[in-house]
PDB file of C-alpha atoms in Angstrom:
ATOM      1  CA  UNK W  18       0.004   0.058  -0.010  1.00  0.00           C
ATOM      2  CA  UNK W  19       1.160   3.504  -0.769  1.00  0.00           C
ATOM      3  CA  UNK W  20       1.350   5.791   2.259  1.00  0.00           C
ATOM      4  CA  UNK W  21      -1.681   8.048   2.410  1.00  0.00           C
ATOM      5  CA  UNK W  22      -3.530  10.580   4.559  1.00  0.00           C
ATOM      6  CA  UNK W  23      -7.312  10.418   4.892  1.00  0.00           C
ATOM      7  CA  UNK W  24      -9.347  13.221   6.227  1.00  0.00           C
ATOM      8  CA  UNK W  25     -12.892  14.803   6.060  1.00  0.00           C
ATOM      9  CA  UNK W  26     -13.601  18.357   5.102  1.00  0.00           C
ATOM     10  CA  UNK W  27     -16.951  20.020   4.412  1.00  0.00           C
ATOM     11  CA  UNK W  28     -18.568  16.574   4.889  1.00  0.00           C
ATOM     12  CA  UNK W  29     -16.529  14.892   2.133  1.00  0.00           C
ATOM     13  CA  UNK W  30     -13.821  12.197   2.672  1.00  0.00           C
ATOM     14  CA  UNK W  31     -10.464  12.800   1.011  1.00  0.00           C
ATOM     15  CA  UNK W  32      -7.406  10.630   0.415  1.00  0.00           C
ATOM     16  CA  UNK W  33      -3.941  12.104  -0.320  1.00  0.00           C
ATOM     17  CA  UNK W  34      -1.243   9.694  -1.621  1.00  0.00           C
ATOM     18  CA  UNK W  35       2.137  10.528  -0.166  1.00  0.00           C
ATOM     19  CA  UNK W  36       5.470  10.080  -2.008  1.00  0.00           C
ATOM     20  CA  UNK W  37       8.805  11.791  -1.780  1.00  0.00           C
ATOM     21  CA  UNK W  38       7.541  15.301  -2.321  1.00  0.00           C
ATOM     22  CA  UNK W  39       6.778  17.737   0.578  1.00  0.00           C
ATOM     23  CA  UNK W  40       3.132  18.323   1.397  1.00  0.00           C
ATOM     24  CA  UNK W  41       2.396  21.741   2.819  1.00  0.00           C
ATOM     25  CA  UNK W  42      -0.701  22.066   5.116  1.00  0.00           C
ATOM     26  CA  UNK W  43      -2.356  25.413   5.934  1.00  0.00           C
ATOM     27  CA  UNK W  44      -4.651  28.179   4.839  1.00  0.00           C
ATOM     28  CA  UNK W  45      -2.436  29.891   2.318  1.00  0.00           C
ATOM     29  CA  UNK W  46      -2.917  29.536  -1.432  1.00  0.00           C
ATOM     30  CA  UNK W  47       0.425  27.856  -1.975  1.00  0.00           C
ATOM     31  CA  UNK W  48      -0.455  24.957   0.363  1.00  0.00           C
ATOM     32  CA  UNK W  49      -0.920  21.500  -1.045  1.00  0.00           C
ATOM     33  CA  UNK W  50      -3.666  20.871   1.484  1.00  0.00           C
ATOM     34  CA  UNK W  51      -5.491  24.112   1.875  1.00  0.00           C
ATOM     35  CA  UNK W  52      -8.096  24.736   4.602  1.00  0.00           C
ATOM     36  CA  UNK W  53      -8.995  28.414   4.192  1.00  0.00           C
ATOM     37  CA  UNK W  54     -12.080  28.103   6.383  1.00  0.00           C
ATOM     38  CA  UNK W  55     -10.211  26.731   9.461  1.00  0.00           C
ATOM     39  CA  UNK W  56      -9.397  29.899  11.454  1.00  0.00           C
ATOM     40  CA  UNK W  57      -7.530  27.785  13.926  1.00  0.00           C
ATOM     41  CA  UNK W  58      -4.974  26.751  11.375  1.00  0.00           C
ATOM     42  CA  UNK W  59      -2.113  29.122  10.361  1.00  0.00           C
ATOM     43  CA  UNK W  60      -1.312  30.097   6.760  1.00  0.00           C
ATOM     44  CA  UNK W  61       1.570  27.604   6.712  1.00  0.00           C
ATOM     45  CA  UNK W  62       0.839  25.308   9.666  1.00  0.00           C
ATOM     46  CA  UNK W  63       2.683  22.109   9.036  1.00  0.00           C
ATOM     47  CA  UNK W  64       4.311  19.941   6.390  1.00  0.00           C
ATOM     48  CA  UNK W  65       4.901  16.282   5.676  1.00  0.00           C
ATOM     49  CA  UNK W  66       8.370  15.349   4.492  1.00  0.00           C
ATOM     50  CA  UNK W  67      10.000  11.997   3.610  1.00  0.00           C
ATOM     51  CA  UNK W  68      13.333  11.296   5.201  1.00  0.00           C
ATOM     52  CA  UNK W  69      15.191   7.981   5.136  1.00  0.00           C
ATOM     53  CA  UNK W  70      12.181   6.131   3.720  1.00  0.00           C
ATOM     54  CA  UNK W  71       9.896   7.450   6.454  1.00  0.00           C
ATOM     55  CA  UNK W  72       7.187  10.206   6.536  1.00  0.00           C
ATOM     56  CA  UNK W  73       7.490  12.875   9.164  1.00  0.00           C
ATOM     57  CA  UNK W  74       5.052  15.610  10.096  1.00  0.00           C
ATOM     58  CA  UNK W  75       6.367  18.929  11.495  1.00  0.00           C
ATOM     59  CA  UNK W  76       5.023  22.284  12.453  1.00  0.00           C
ATOM     60  CA  UNK W  77       6.374  25.278  10.519  1.00  0.00           C
ATOM     61  CA  UNK W  78       6.142  27.725  13.362  1.00  0.00           C
ATOM     62  CA  UNK W  79       6.888  26.934  16.946  1.00  0.00           C
ATOM     63  CA  UNK W  80       3.614  28.674  18.032  1.00  0.00           C
ATOM     64  CA  UNK W  81       1.449  26.438  15.865  1.00  0.00           C
ATOM     65  CA  UNK W  82      -0.156  23.616  17.773  1.00  0.00           C
ATOM     66  CA  UNK W  83      -0.204  20.118  16.295  1.00  0.00           C
ATOM     67  CA  UNK W  84      -1.434  17.000  18.085  1.00  0.00           C
ATOM     68  CA  UNK W  85      -0.408  13.476  17.198  1.00  0.00           C
ATOM     69  CA  UNK W  86      -2.619  10.802  18.834  1.00  0.00           C
ATOM     70  CA  UNK W  87      -3.771  13.490  21.325  1.00  0.00           C
ATOM     71  CA  UNK W  88      -0.232  14.700  22.313  1.00  0.00           C
ATOM     72  CA  UNK W  89       1.187  18.093  21.422  1.00  0.00           C
ATOM     73  CA  UNK W  90       4.351  17.844  19.374  1.00  0.00           C
ATOM     74  CA  UNK W  91       6.530  19.845  16.863  1.00  0.00           C
ATOM     75  CA  UNK W  92       7.821  16.869  14.895  1.00  0.00           C
ATOM     76  CA  UNK W  93       6.724  13.229  14.642  1.00  0.00           C
ATOM     77  CA  UNK W  94       7.740  10.149  12.675  1.00  0.00           C
ATOM     78  CA  UNK W  95       4.416   8.911  11.255  1.00  0.00           C
ATOM     79  CA  UNK W  96       3.269   5.362  11.850  1.00  0.00           C
ATOM     80  CA  UNK W  97       0.337   3.369  10.553  1.00  0.00           C
ATOM     81  CA  UNK W  98      -3.034   4.793  11.869  1.00  0.00           C
ATOM     82  CA  UNK W  99      -1.496   7.854  13.558  1.00  0.00           C
ATOM     83  CA  UNK W 100      -3.969  10.705  13.921  1.00  0.00           C
ATOM     84  CA  UNK W 101      -2.652  14.156  13.318  1.00  0.00           C
ATOM     85  CA  UNK W 102      -4.668  17.221  14.248  1.00  0.00           C
ATOM     86  CA  UNK W 103      -3.847  20.646  12.716  1.00  0.00           C
ATOM     87  CA  UNK W 104      -6.347  23.334  13.634  1.00  0.00           C
ATOM     88  CA  UNK W 105      -9.748  21.564  13.682  1.00  0.00           C
ATOM     89  CA  UNK W 106      -8.790  19.094  10.938  1.00  0.00           C
ATOM     90  CA  UNK W 107      -7.788  15.559  11.761  1.00  0.00           C
ATOM     91  CA  UNK W 108      -5.834  13.450   9.369  1.00  0.00           C
ATOM     92  CA  UNK W 109      -5.232   9.712   9.653  1.00  0.00           C
ATOM     93  CA  UNK W 110      -2.019   8.205   8.282  1.00  0.00           C
ATOM     94  CA  UNK W 111      -1.984   4.787   6.592  1.00  0.00           C
ATOM     95  CA  UNK W 112       1.097   2.837   5.476  1.00  0.00           C
ATOM     96  CA  UNK W 113       0.550  -0.884   5.450  1.00  0.00           C
TER      97      UNK W 113
END
Protein backbone atom coordinates (compact mmCIF):
# COMPACT_ATOMS: atom_id res chain seq x y z
CA UNK A 1 0.00 0.00 0.00
CA UNK A 2 1.17 3.50 -0.80
CA UNK A 3 1.36 5.79 2.23
CA UNK A 4 -1.64 8.07 2.44
CA UNK A 5 -3.52 10.60 4.53
CA UNK A 6 -7.28 10.44 4.94
CA UNK A 7 -9.42 13.27 6.26
CA UNK A 8 -12.90 14.76 6.08
CA UNK A 9 -13.55 18.38 5.08
CA UNK A 10 -16.92 19.99 4.42
CA UNK A 11 -18.56 16.58 4.91
CA UNK A 12 -16.53 14.89 2.16
CA UNK A 13 -13.85 12.24 2.65
CA UNK A 14 -10.45 12.82 1.03
CA UNK A 15 -7.41 10.63 0.38
CA UNK A 16 -3.96 12.07 -0.34
CA UNK A 17 -1.25 9.73 -1.60
CA UNK A 18 2.17 10.47 -0.13
CA UNK A 19 5.44 10.04 -1.99
CA UNK A 20 8.81 11.78 -1.82
CA UNK A 21 7.48 15.32 -2.29
CA UNK A 22 6.82 17.73 0.57
CA UNK A 23 3.13 18.29 1.40
CA UNK A 24 2.40 21.73 2.84
CA UNK A 25 -0.68 22.07 5.11
CA UNK A 26 -2.37 25.38 5.97
CA UNK A 27 -4.70 28.17 4.86
CA UNK A 28 -2.43 29.89 2.29
CA UNK A 29 -2.96 29.58 -1.45
CA UNK A 30 0.38 27.84 -1.97
CA UNK A 31 -0.49 24.96 0.39
CA UNK A 32 -0.95 21.50 -1.09
CA UNK A 33 -3.68 20.82 1.49
CA UNK A 34 -5.51 24.12 1.88
CA UNK A 35 -8.07 24.73 4.63
CA UNK A 36 -8.99 28.39 4.19
CA UNK A 37 -12.10 28.12 6.38
CA UNK A 38 -10.25 26.76 9.44
CA UNK A 39 -9.40 29.89 11.46
CA UNK A 40 -7.51 27.76 14.00
CA UNK A 41 -4.97 26.74 11.35
CA UNK A 42 -2.17 29.13 10.35
CA UNK A 43 -1.32 30.07 6.77
CA UNK A 44 1.58 27.59 6.72
CA UNK A 45 0.80 25.32 9.66
CA UNK A 46 2.69 22.07 9.03
CA UNK A 47 4.32 19.93 6.40
CA UNK A 48 4.88 16.26 5.69
CA UNK A 49 8.35 15.30 4.50
CA UNK A 50 10.00 12.01 3.60
CA UNK A 51 13.38 11.31 5.15
CA UNK A 52 15.23 7.98 5.16
CA UNK A 53 12.20 6.10 3.75
CA UNK A 54 9.90 7.47 6.49
CA UNK A 55 7.27 10.19 6.54
CA UNK A 56 7.49 12.90 9.19
CA UNK A 57 5.02 15.64 10.07
CA UNK A 58 6.34 18.88 11.53
CA UNK A 59 5.01 22.31 12.41
CA UNK A 60 6.40 25.28 10.54
CA UNK A 61 6.16 27.78 13.36
CA UNK A 62 6.87 26.92 16.98
CA UNK A 63 3.66 28.67 18.03
CA UNK A 64 1.43 26.42 15.87
CA UNK A 65 -0.17 23.58 17.77
CA UNK A 66 -0.21 20.12 16.30
CA UNK A 67 -1.47 17.01 18.08
CA UNK A 68 -0.43 13.47 17.17
CA UNK A 69 -2.60 10.84 18.81
CA UNK A 70 -3.74 13.50 21.29
CA UNK A 71 -0.25 14.66 22.33
CA UNK A 72 1.19 18.07 21.39
CA UNK A 73 4.39 17.84 19.33
CA UNK A 74 6.50 19.84 16.89
CA UNK A 75 7.81 16.87 14.85
CA UNK A 76 6.74 13.23 14.64
CA UNK A 77 7.70 10.12 12.66
CA UNK A 78 4.39 8.94 11.22
CA UNK A 79 3.29 5.37 11.86
CA UNK A 80 0.32 3.41 10.54
CA UNK A 81 -3.00 4.79 11.88
CA UNK A 82 -1.46 7.85 13.57
CA UNK A 83 -4.00 10.67 13.96
CA UNK A 84 -2.66 14.17 13.32
CA UNK A 85 -4.66 17.27 14.22
CA UNK A 86 -3.82 20.67 12.72
CA UNK A 87 -6.36 23.30 13.69
CA UNK A 88 -9.76 21.59 13.67
CA UNK A 89 -8.81 19.12 10.92
CA UNK A 90 -7.81 15.56 11.81
CA UNK A 91 -5.81 13.42 9.38
CA UNK A 92 -5.23 9.71 9.67
CA UNK A 93 -2.01 8.22 8.27
CA UNK A 94 -1.99 4.79 6.61
CA UNK A 95 1.09 2.87 5.51
CA UNK A 96 0.49 -0.89 5.44
